[in-house]
PDB file of C-alpha atoms and ligand atoms in Angstrom:
ATOM      1  CA  ARG Q   1     198.218  51.961 173.211  1.00 38.00           C
ATOM      2  CA  ALA Q   2     201.048  50.849 170.665  1.00 47.00           C
ATOM      3  CA  ARG Q   3     204.429  50.797 172.436  1.00 54.00           C
ATOM      4  CA  PHE Q   4     207.399  51.150 170.228  1.00 58.00           C
ATOM      5  CA  ILE Q   5     210.235  50.758 172.561  1.00 72.00           C
ATOM      6  CA  ALA Q   6     213.098  48.529 170.997  1.00 77.00           C
ATOM      7  CA  ALA Q   7     215.972  46.912 173.239  1.00 83.00           C
ATOM      8  CA  MET Q   8     219.247  46.026 172.253  1.00 93.00           C
ATOM      9  CA  ILE Q   9     220.200  42.616 172.091  1.00 96.00           C
ATOM     10  CA  ASP Q  10     224.051  41.604 173.242  1.00 96.00           C
ATOM     11  CA  LEU Q  11     225.519  38.436 173.415  1.00 97.00           C
ATOM     12  CA  GLN Q  12     228.953  37.554 174.524  1.00 97.00           C
ATOM     13  CA  HIS Q  13     230.927  34.477 174.492  1.00 97.00           C
ATOM     14  CA  LEU Q  14     227.787  32.445 174.447  1.00 97.00           C
ATOM     15  CA  SER Q  15     228.261  28.665 174.449  1.00 97.00           C
ATOM     16  CA  TYR Q  16     225.529  25.977 174.653  1.00 97.00           C
ATOM     17  CA  ALA Q  17     225.817  22.328 175.198  1.00 96.00           C
ATOM     18  CA  TYR Q  18     222.724  19.877 175.285  1.00 95.00           C
ATOM     19  CA  MET Q  19     222.981  16.671 177.223  1.00 91.00           C
ATOM     20  CA  VAL Q  20     222.426  13.504 174.928  1.00 90.00           C
ATOM     21  CA  ASP Q  21     223.050  10.201 176.342  1.00 91.00           C
ATOM     22  CA  LYS Q  22     224.738  11.848 179.432  1.00 90.00           C
ATOM     23  CA  LYS Q  23     227.334  13.344 177.328  1.00 93.00           C
ATOM     24  CA  CYS Q  24     227.807  16.949 176.599  1.00 92.00           C
ATOM     25  CA  VAL Q  25     227.244  17.844 172.813  1.00 93.00           C
ATOM     26  CA  GLN Q  26     228.285  21.504 171.996  1.00 94.00           C
ATOM     27  CA  VAL Q  27     226.060  23.171 170.144  1.00 95.00           C
ATOM     28  CA  LEU Q  28     226.951  27.052 170.107  1.00 96.00           C
ATOM     29  CA  HIS Q  29     230.694  27.988 170.707  1.00 96.00           C
ATOM     30  CA  ASP Q  30     231.748  31.495 171.701  1.00 96.00           C
ATOM     31  CA  ILE Q  31     229.111  33.439 170.105  1.00 96.00           C
ATOM     32  CA  ASN Q  32     229.492  37.363 170.086  1.00 96.00           C
ATOM     33  CA  MET Q  33     226.906  39.309 168.531  1.00 96.00           C
ATOM     34  CA  HIS Q  34     225.033  42.514 168.940  1.00 96.00           C
ATOM     35  CA  VAL Q  35     221.845  43.798 167.535  1.00 96.00           C
ATOM     36  CA  GLY Q  36     221.152  47.727 168.321  1.00 94.00           C
ATOM     37  CA  LYS Q  37     217.955  48.991 169.147  1.00 93.00           C
ATOM     38  CA  GLY Q  38     215.793  48.969 166.156  1.00 93.00           C
ATOM     39  CA  GLU Q  39     217.999  46.840 163.975  1.00 95.00           C
ATOM     40  CA  VAL Q  40     217.242  43.946 161.762  1.00 96.00           C
ATOM     41  CA  CYS Q  41     219.641  41.066 161.824  1.00 97.00           C
ATOM     42  CA  SER Q  42     219.548  38.043 159.517  1.00 96.00           C
ATOM     43  CA  VAL Q  43     221.073  34.902 160.653  1.00 96.00           C
ATOM     44  CA  ILE Q  44     222.101  32.280 158.207  1.00 94.00           C
ATOM     45  CA  GLY Q  45     223.452  29.008 158.524  1.00 89.00           C
ATOM     46  CA  PRO Q  46     223.513  25.236 157.584  1.00 86.00           C
ATOM     47  CA  SER Q  47     220.766  22.726 158.996  1.00 87.00           C
ATOM     48  CA  GLY Q  48     221.576  21.644 162.675  1.00 89.00           C
ATOM     49  CA  CYS Q  49     224.183  24.460 163.141  1.00 91.00           C
ATOM     50  CA  GLY Q  50     222.247  25.860 166.008  1.00 94.00           C
ATOM     51  CA  LYS Q  51     220.014  28.693 164.901  1.00 95.00           C
ATOM     52  CA  SER Q  52     216.842  27.541 166.572  1.00 95.00           C
ATOM     53  CA  THR Q  53     218.704  26.964 170.069  1.00 96.00           C
ATOM     54  CA  LEU Q  54     220.306  30.731 169.540  1.00 97.00           C
ATOM     55  CA  LEU Q  55     217.010  32.077 169.200  1.00 97.00           C
ATOM     56  CA  LYS Q  56     215.727  29.945 171.920  1.00 96.00           C
ATOM     57  CA  ILE Q  57     218.456  31.378 174.348  1.00 97.00           C
ATOM     58  CA  ILE Q  58     217.411  35.177 173.187  1.00 97.00           C
ATOM     59  CA  ALA Q  59     213.921  34.260 174.060  1.00 95.00           C
ATOM     60  CA  GLY Q  60     214.543  33.446 177.528  1.00 95.00           C
ATOM     61  CA  LEU Q  61     213.593  29.806 176.744  1.00 94.00           C
ATOM     62  CA  LEU Q  62     217.106  28.048 177.394  1.00 95.00           C
ATOM     63  CA  HIS Q  63     219.081  29.027 180.368  1.00 93.00           C
ATOM     64  CA  ASP Q  64     222.114  26.830 181.095  1.00 94.00           C
ATOM     65  CA  TYR Q  65     224.527  28.613 178.503  1.00 96.00           C
ATOM     66  CA  ASP Q  66     227.829  29.787 179.520  1.00 97.00           C
ATOM     67  CA  GLY Q  67     228.924  33.428 178.563  1.00 97.00           C
ATOM     68  CA  THR Q  68     226.090  36.450 178.692  1.00 96.00           C
ATOM     69  CA  ALA Q  69     223.007  37.335 176.855  1.00 97.00           C
ATOM     70  CA  THR Q  70     221.025  40.609 177.623  1.00 95.00           C
ATOM     71  CA  LEU Q  71     218.445  42.682 176.542  1.00 95.00           C
ATOM     72  CA  ASP Q  72     219.007  46.205 176.909  1.00 92.00           C
ATOM     73  CA  GLY Q  73     221.872  45.061 179.691  1.00 92.00           C
ATOM     74  CA  ASN Q  74     219.412  43.112 181.636  1.00 92.00           C
ATOM     75  CA  SER Q  75     219.330  39.192 181.584  1.00 93.00           C
ATOM     76  CA  ILE Q  76     216.823  37.979 179.714  1.00 94.00           C
ATOM     77  CA  CYS Q  77     213.553  37.063 181.345  1.00 89.00           C
ATOM     78  CA  PRO Q  78     210.299  36.792 179.098  1.00 86.00           C
ATOM     79  CA  ASN Q  79     207.995  37.988 182.025  1.00 85.00           C
ATOM     80  CA  ARG Q  80     209.683  41.548 182.309  1.00 86.00           C
ATOM     81  CA  GLN Q  81     210.649  42.355 178.557  1.00 89.00           C
ATOM     82  CA  ARG Q  82     208.399  41.834 175.707  1.00 91.00           C
ATOM     83  CA  ILE Q  83     209.762  39.336 173.763  1.00 93.00           C
ATOM     84  CA  GLY Q  84     207.843  38.208 170.634  1.00 93.00           C
ATOM     85  CA  PHE Q  85     209.234  34.804 169.396  1.00 93.00           C
ATOM     86  CA  MET Q  86     207.923  33.020 166.068  1.00 93.00           C
ATOM     87  CA  PRO Q  87     209.238  29.515 166.911  1.00 91.00           C
ATOM     88  CA  GLN Q  88     210.011  27.345 164.063  1.00 89.00           C
ATOM     89  CA  ASP Q  89     206.819  25.197 164.403  1.00 88.00           C
ATOM     90  CA  TYR Q  90     204.773  28.491 164.477  1.00 89.00           C
ATOM     91  CA  GLY Q  91     203.718  28.001 168.225  1.00 90.00           C
ATOM     92  CA  LEU Q  92     200.105  27.911 167.885  1.00 95.00           C
ATOM     93  CA  LEU Q  93     197.832  26.464 170.219  1.00 96.00           C
ATOM     94  CA  PRO Q  94     195.470  23.938 168.683  1.00 96.00           C
ATOM     95  CA  TRP Q  95     192.662  24.198 170.568  1.00 97.00           C
ATOM     96  CA  LYS Q  96     192.210  27.858 170.002  1.00 97.00           C
ATOM     97  CA  THR Q  97     190.944  29.665 167.189  1.00 97.00           C
ATOM     98  CA  VAL Q  98     192.984  31.760 164.699  1.00 96.00           C
ATOM     99  CA  ARG Q  99     191.796  34.821 166.322  1.00 96.00           C
ATOM    100  CA  ASP Q 100     192.176  33.814 169.868  1.00 95.00           C
ATOM    101  CA  ASN Q 101     196.035  32.774 168.702  1.00 96.00           C
ATOM    102  CA  ILE Q 102     196.651  36.029 167.719  1.00 96.00           C
ATOM    103  CA  GLU Q 103     195.366  37.955 170.721  1.00 95.00           C
ATOM    104  CA  LEU Q 104     197.367  35.521 172.763  1.00 92.00           C
ATOM    105  CA  GLY Q 105     200.474  37.324 173.473  1.00 87.00           C
ATOM    106  CA  ARG Q 106     198.443  40.481 174.497  1.00 89.00           C
ATOM    107  CA  LYS Q 107     195.931  38.327 176.741  1.00 89.00           C
ATOM    108  CA  ILE Q 108     198.642  36.780 178.734  1.00 86.00           C
ATOM    109  CA  ARG Q 109     199.967  40.447 179.901  1.00 87.00           C
ATOM    110  CA  HIS Q 110     196.083  40.881 180.933  1.00 89.00           C
ATOM    111  CA  GLU Q 111     196.339  43.541 178.097  1.00 89.00           C
ATOM    112  CA  ARG Q 112     193.203  44.928 176.325  1.00 89.00           C
ATOM    113  CA  VAL Q 113     193.439  44.136 172.735  1.00 89.00           C
ATOM    114  CA  GLN Q 114     191.336  46.487 170.288  1.00 90.00           C
ATOM    115  CA  GLU Q 115     188.850  44.785 168.044  1.00 90.00           C
ATOM    116  CA  LYS Q 116     190.066  47.151 164.790  1.00 93.00           C
ATOM    117  CA  ASP Q 117     193.398  46.686 165.492  1.00 92.00           C
ATOM    118  CA  VAL Q 118     193.155  42.862 165.405  1.00 94.00           C
ATOM    119  CA  VAL Q 119     190.973  42.896 162.126  1.00 95.00           C
ATOM    120  CA  SER Q 120     193.682  45.236 160.539  1.00 93.00           C
ATOM    121  CA  MET Q 121     196.384  42.792 161.236  1.00 94.00           C
ATOM    122  CA  MET Q 122     194.392  39.810 160.088  1.00 95.00           C
ATOM    123  CA  GLN Q 123     193.661  41.912 156.624  1.00 94.00           C
ATOM    124  CA  ARG Q 124     197.129  42.817 156.383  1.00 91.00           C
ATOM    125  CA  LEU Q 125     198.332  38.919 156.600  1.00 91.00           C
ATOM    126  CA  GLY Q 126     195.323  38.017 154.627  1.00 91.00           C
ATOM    127  CA  ILE Q 127     193.854  35.740 156.870  1.00 93.00           C
ATOM    128  CA  GLU Q 128     190.705  37.529 158.152  1.00 94.00           C
ATOM    129  CA  ALA Q 129     188.553  34.827 156.369  1.00 95.00           C
ATOM    130  CA  PHE Q 130     189.947  32.354 158.472  1.00 94.00           C
ATOM    131  CA  SER Q 131     189.738  33.912 161.690  1.00 95.00           C
ATOM    132  CA  ASN Q 132     187.290  31.271 163.446  1.00 96.00           C
ATOM    133  CA  ARG Q 133     189.308  28.302 162.270  1.00 97.00           C
ATOM    134  CA  HIS Q 134     191.592  26.285 164.199  1.00 97.00           C
ATOM    135  CA  PRO Q 135     195.235  25.704 163.014  1.00 96.00           C
ATOM    136  CA  ARG Q 136     195.127  22.289 162.157  1.00 95.00           C
ATOM    137  CA  GLU Q 137     192.475  23.189 159.856  1.00 96.00           C
ATOM    138  CA  LEU Q 138     195.073  25.863 157.995  1.00 94.00           C
ATOM    139  CA  SER Q 139     197.775  24.901 155.642  1.00 89.00           C
ATOM    140  CA  GLY Q 140     201.552  25.680 156.980  1.00 86.00           C
ATOM    141  CA  GLY Q 141     201.831  28.761 155.065  1.00 86.00           C
ATOM    142  CA  GLN Q 142     198.415  30.174 156.711  1.00 90.00           C
ATOM    143  CA  GLN Q 143     199.701  29.187 159.958  1.00 92.00           C
ATOM    144  CA  GLN Q 144     202.763  31.130 159.513  1.00 90.00           C
ATOM    145  CA  ARG Q 145     200.883  34.264 158.817  1.00 91.00           C
ATOM    146  CA  VAL Q 146     198.978  33.815 162.422  1.00 94.00           C
ATOM    147  CA  GLY Q 147     202.268  33.218 164.174  1.00 93.00           C
ATOM    148  CA  LEU Q 148     203.255  36.855 162.235  1.00 92.00           C
ATOM    149  CA  ALA Q 149     200.192  38.596 162.897  1.00 94.00           C
ATOM    150  CA  ARG Q 150     200.593  37.620 166.755  1.00 94.00           C
ATOM    151  CA  ALA Q 151     204.350  38.479 166.745  1.00 93.00           C
ATOM    152  CA  PHE Q 152     203.387  41.988 165.485  1.00 92.00           C
ATOM    153  CA  LEU Q 153     200.041  42.715 167.267  1.00 93.00           C
ATOM    154  CA  LEU Q 154     202.090  42.420 170.628  1.00 92.00           C
ATOM    155  CA  HIS Q 155     204.304  45.105 169.679  1.00 91.00           C
ATOM    156  CA  PRO Q 156     207.296  43.589 171.116  1.00 92.00           C
ATOM    157  CA  ASP Q 157     210.935  45.149 172.150  1.00 92.00           C
ATOM    158  CA  VAL Q 158     212.302  42.427 170.714  1.00 95.00           C
ATOM    159  CA  LEU Q 159     211.111  40.059 167.608  1.00 96.00           C
ATOM    160  CA  LEU Q 160     212.417  36.690 167.108  1.00 96.00           C
ATOM    161  CA  MET Q 161     211.538  35.088 163.884  1.00 96.00           C
ATOM    162  CA  ASP Q 162     212.792  31.275 162.898  1.00 95.00           C
ATOM    163  CA  GLU Q 163     212.503  30.708 159.488  1.00 93.00           C
ATOM    164  CA  PRO Q 164     209.143  32.283 159.374  1.00 90.00           C
ATOM    165  CA  PHE Q 165     208.613  32.105 155.566  1.00 88.00           C
ATOM    166  CA  SER Q 166     209.852  28.320 154.855  1.00 84.00           C
ATOM    167  CA  ALA Q 167     206.400  26.828 154.509  1.00 79.00           C
ATOM    168  CA  LEU Q 168     205.587  29.090 151.810  1.00 83.00           C
ATOM    169  CA  ASP Q 169     205.832  28.965 147.641  1.00 86.00           C
ATOM    170  CA  ALA Q 170     208.264  31.212 146.357  1.00 86.00           C
ATOM    171  CA  ILE Q 171     205.868  33.986 145.130  1.00 86.00           C
ATOM    172  CA  THR Q 172     203.937  33.776 148.815  1.00 85.00           C
ATOM    173  CA  ARG Q 173     207.344  34.297 150.413  1.00 88.00           C
ATOM    174  CA  GLU Q 174     207.999  37.460 148.481  1.00 88.00           C
ATOM    175  CA  GLU Q 175     204.812  38.661 149.679  1.00 87.00           C
ATOM    176  CA  MET Q 176     205.233  37.724 153.263  1.00 87.00           C
ATOM    177  CA  GLN Q 177     208.842  39.428 153.149  1.00 91.00           C
ATOM    178  CA  GLU Q 178     207.024  42.730 151.683  1.00 90.00           C
ATOM    179  CA  VAL Q 179     204.097  42.760 154.723  1.00 89.00           C
ATOM    180  CA  PHE Q 180     207.107  42.034 157.348  1.00 92.00           C
ATOM    181  CA  LEU Q 181     209.001  44.727 156.069  1.00 93.00           C
ATOM    182  CA  SER Q 182     206.223  47.161 155.942  1.00 90.00           C
ATOM    183  CA  LEU Q 183     205.219  46.173 159.397  1.00 91.00           C
ATOM    184  CA  TRP Q 184     209.011  46.451 160.480  1.00 92.00           C
ATOM    185  CA  HIS Q 185     209.110  50.200 159.248  1.00 91.00           C
ATOM    186  CA  GLU Q 186     206.251  51.043 161.164  1.00 89.00           C
ATOM    187  CA  GLN Q 187     207.432  49.441 164.295  1.00 88.00           C
ATOM    188  CA  HIS Q 188     210.981  49.340 164.078  1.00 91.00           C
ATOM    189  CA  VAL Q 189     211.345  46.522 166.390  1.00 93.00           C
ATOM    190  CA  THR Q 190     214.770  44.961 167.077  1.00 95.00           C
ATOM    191  CA  THR Q 191     214.763  41.576 165.376  1.00 97.00           C
ATOM    192  CA  VAL Q 192     216.774  38.542 164.566  1.00 97.00           C
ATOM    193  CA  LEU Q 193     215.940  36.481 161.674  1.00 97.00           C
ATOM    194  CA  VAL Q 194     216.732  32.917 161.085  1.00 96.00           C
ATOM    195  CA  THR Q 195     216.707  31.843 157.407  1.00 93.00           C
ATOM    196  CA  HIS Q 196     218.536  29.259 155.214  1.00 87.00           C
ATOM    197  CA  TYR Q 197     217.334  31.137 152.100  1.00 89.00           C
ATOM    198  CA  VAL Q 198     220.245  33.736 150.647  1.00 90.00           C
ATOM    199  CA  GLU Q 199     217.661  35.788 149.118  1.00 89.00           C
ATOM    200  CA  GLU Q 200     215.659  36.511 152.090  1.00 91.00           C
ATOM    201  CA  ALA Q 201     218.766  37.284 154.408  1.00 93.00           C
ATOM    202  CA  LEU Q 202     219.962  39.698 151.807  1.00 91.00           C
ATOM    203  CA  CYS Q 203     216.231  41.333 151.621  1.00 91.00           C
ATOM    204  CA  LEU Q 204     215.410  41.230 155.294  1.00 94.00           C
ATOM    205  CA  GLY Q 205     218.649  41.745 157.177  1.00 94.00           C
ATOM    206  CA  GLN Q 206     220.471  45.004 157.475  1.00 95.00           C
ATOM    207  CA  LYS Q 207     223.408  43.126 159.252  1.00 95.00           C
ATOM    208  CA  ILE Q 208     223.909  39.692 158.032  1.00 95.00           C
ATOM    209  CA  VAL Q 209     225.473  36.852 160.291  1.00 95.00           C
ATOM    210  CA  ILE Q 210     226.857  33.727 158.785  1.00 93.00           C
ATOM    211  CA  LEU Q 211     227.125  30.814 161.191  1.00 93.00           C
ATOM    212  CA  ALA Q 212     229.346  27.891 160.448  1.00 90.00           C
ATOM    213  CA  ASP Q 213     228.621  24.460 161.766  1.00 87.00           C
ATOM    214  CA  ALA Q 214     229.662  21.640 164.591  1.00 82.00           C
ATOM    215  CA  PRO Q 215     229.850  23.573 166.990  1.00 88.00           C
ATOM    216  CA  GLY Q 216     227.816  26.586 165.633  1.00 91.00           C
ATOM    217  CA  ARG Q 217     229.798  29.660 165.553  1.00 91.00           C
ATOM    218  CA  ILE Q 218     229.651  33.092 163.792  1.00 94.00           C
ATOM    219  CA  ALA Q 219     232.071  32.706 160.718  1.00 91.00           C
ATOM    220  CA  ASP Q 220     231.208  36.246 159.466  1.00 90.00           C
ATOM    221  CA  VAL Q 221     229.232  39.427 159.846  1.00 93.00           C
ATOM    222  CA  LEU Q 222     228.382  41.247 156.939  1.00 92.00           C
ATOM    223  CA  ASP Q 223     226.649  45.012 156.341  1.00 93.00           C
ATOM    224  CA  ASN Q 224     224.197  44.501 153.401  1.00 91.00           C
ATOM    225  CA  PRO Q 225     223.653  47.716 151.838  1.00 87.00           C
ATOM    226  CA  LEU Q 226     220.397  45.758 150.023  1.00 85.00           C
ATOM    227  CA  PHE Q 227     218.371  45.693 153.008  1.00 87.00           C
ATOM    228  CA  SER Q 228     214.512  46.356 152.621  1.00 86.00           C
ATOM    229  CA  CYS Q 229     215.424  46.728 148.456  1.00 81.00           C
ATOM    230  CA  ILE Q 230     212.935  43.967 147.578  1.00 78.00           C
ATOM    231  CA  ASP Q 231     212.161  45.969 144.288  1.00 77.00           C
ATOM    232  CA  GLN Q 232     215.703  45.100 143.381  1.00 78.00           C
ATOM    233  CA  ARG Q 233     215.606  41.690 143.390  1.00 81.00           C
ATOM    234  CA  SER Q 234     215.717  41.472 139.558  1.00 82.00           C
ATOM    235  CA  LYS Q 235     218.983  44.213 139.477  1.00 84.00           C
ATOM    236  CA  PRO Q 236     222.575  43.591 138.675  1.00 88.00           C
ATOM    237  CA  GLU Q 237     223.411  44.765 142.261  1.00 87.00           C
ATOM    238  CA  PHE Q 238     221.273  42.086 143.903  1.00 86.00           C
ATOM    239  CA  PHE Q 239     222.304  39.340 141.954  1.00 88.00           C
ATOM    240  CA  ARG Q 240     226.066  40.149 142.695  1.00 88.00           C
ATOM    241  CA  MET Q 241     225.609  40.695 146.195  1.00 87.00           C
ATOM    242  CA  SER Q 242     223.793  37.170 146.475  1.00 89.00           C
ATOM    243  CA  CYS Q 243     226.441  35.547 144.651  1.00 90.00           C
ATOM    244  CA  TYR Q 244     229.324  37.043 147.093  1.00 88.00           C
ATOM    245  CA  LEU Q 245     226.927  36.024 150.006  1.00 87.00           C
ATOM    246  CA  ARG Q 246     226.893  32.728 148.555  1.00 89.00           C
ATOM    247  CA  GLU Q 247     230.512  32.461 148.173  1.00 87.00           C
ATOM    248  CA  ARG Q 248     231.273  33.301 151.443  1.00 84.00           C
ATOM    249  CA  ILE Q 249     228.892  31.023 152.986  1.00 82.00           C
ATOM    250  CA  LYS Q 250     230.208  28.539 151.022  1.00 82.00           C
ATOM    251  CA  GLU Q 251     233.933  28.871 152.422  1.00 81.00           C
ATOM    252  CA  ASN Q 252     232.669  28.908 155.858  1.00 74.00           C
ATOM    253  CA  TRP Q 253     230.302  25.807 155.765  1.00 70.00           C
ATOM    254  CA  SER Q 254     232.873  23.770 154.027  1.00 62.00           C
ATOM    255  CA  LYS Q 255     235.389  24.651 156.861  1.00 56.00           C
ATOM    256  CA  ALA Q 256     233.104  22.632 159.332  1.00 48.00           C
TER     257      ALA Q 256
HETATM  258  P1  ADP Y   1     219.085  24.743 163.883  1.00 79.69           P
HETATM  259  O1  ADP Y   1     217.923  25.195 163.997  1.00 79.69           O
HETATM  260  O2  ADP Y   1     220.387  25.204 162.998  1.00 79.69           O
HETATM  261  O3  ADP Y   1     218.675  23.641 162.477  1.00 79.69           O
HETATM  262  P2  ADP Y   1     219.097  23.566 166.249  1.00 79.69           P
HETATM  263  O4  ADP Y   1     219.344  24.627 167.194  1.00 79.69           O
HETATM  264  O5  ADP Y   1     217.773  22.978 166.146  1.00 79.69           O
HETATM  265  O6  ADP Y   1     219.757  23.932 164.634  1.00 79.69           O
HETATM  266  O7  ADP Y   1     220.072  22.395 166.829  1.00 79.69           O
HETATM  267  C1  ADP Y   1     221.392  22.296 166.531  1.00 79.69           C
HETATM  268  C2  ADP Y   1     222.020  20.818 166.984  1.00 79.69           C
HETATM  269  O8  ADP Y   1     221.034  20.521 168.307  1.00 79.69           O
HETATM  270  C3  ADP Y   1     221.471  19.944 165.903  1.00 79.69           C
HETATM  271  O9  ADP Y   1     222.521  19.017 166.099  1.00 79.69           O
HETATM  272  C4  ADP Y   1     220.453  18.917 166.885  1.00 79.69           C
HETATM  273  O10 ADP Y   1     220.624  17.910 166.768  1.00 79.69           O
HETATM  274  C5  ADP Y   1     220.830  19.462 168.378  1.00 79.69           C
HETATM  275  N1  ADP Y   1     219.612  19.506 169.180  1.00 79.69           N
HETATM  276  C6  ADP Y   1     218.631  20.301 169.161  1.00 79.69           C
HETATM  277  N2  ADP Y   1     217.666  20.488 170.346  1.00 79.69           N
HETATM  278  C7  ADP Y   1     218.234  19.589 171.147  1.00 79.69           C
HETATM  279  C8  ADP Y   1     217.489  18.886 171.980  1.00 79.69           C
HETATM  280  N3  ADP Y   1     216.672  19.177 173.184  1.00 79.69           N
HETATM  281  N4  ADP Y   1     218.393  17.647 172.795  1.00 79.69           N
HETATM  282  C9  ADP Y   1     219.451  17.386 172.075  1.00 79.69           C
HETATM  283  N5  ADP Y   1     220.109  17.925 171.053  1.00 79.69           N
HETATM  284  C10 ADP Y   1     219.187  18.878 170.332  1.00 79.69           C
HETATM  285 MG1   MG Y   2     215.996  25.240 163.209  1.00 79.69          MG
END
């Protein structure tokens, strides 16, 4: 049965450093961020500012950080919590078929997956024709769809997406953003979506977190009245807001 339990994400004074040649390189500095139950937050920042590192910490894949990171007040543990993570490289297993990859999130939790649920998810994402292929036989965009199908079939408490639509052409990207929104409106999963597209941050984030670089830190957080207003892309209000967001980004990225 579908579960619809959204968790709240809370990060306090979160800092992270990688060891490179025995030296500490600080990547994230004093990140304070809260994503409420069922909220979608988009995170936009320049390349290399630490977006993927941030998502990996929330996914429970990196542990040696300073500060606190919790889901519903509990420390993050992928075995205990239902975390849907769509990494930047899609995270598909090359030796498994599309269908097996989609079911993977459920199977590793020893859950039965209903045939009709898998088929309907593949149909929504337009990948049912490839169900027996392997990832290498798919384009980057098709692999992204498989990753998205797997994430939503899991019905996670928290969904983390690392530049989920970046490998797509502009038109397909907009179609996939609509698919994402319609799935999100059904599941209301707490989501953090990393992007470097201003329009994507605007369409897909109720809240938009702007990161600045070196070390990665929060420069600004905006409430976004245009969330989910995909049909307004061509309207003046959308254009005005995207200009405003661009200005805020330019101001902050140039300070780095
Ligand atoms: P983004 O996703 O915003 O492009 P990342 O989180 O991938 O940024 O990387 C942030 C910074 O940390 C970059 O300077 C990158 O080179 C560095 N980095 C990422 N992963 C590692 C790693 N495993 N070891 C050392 N440095 C890393
Ligand atoms: Mg990245």
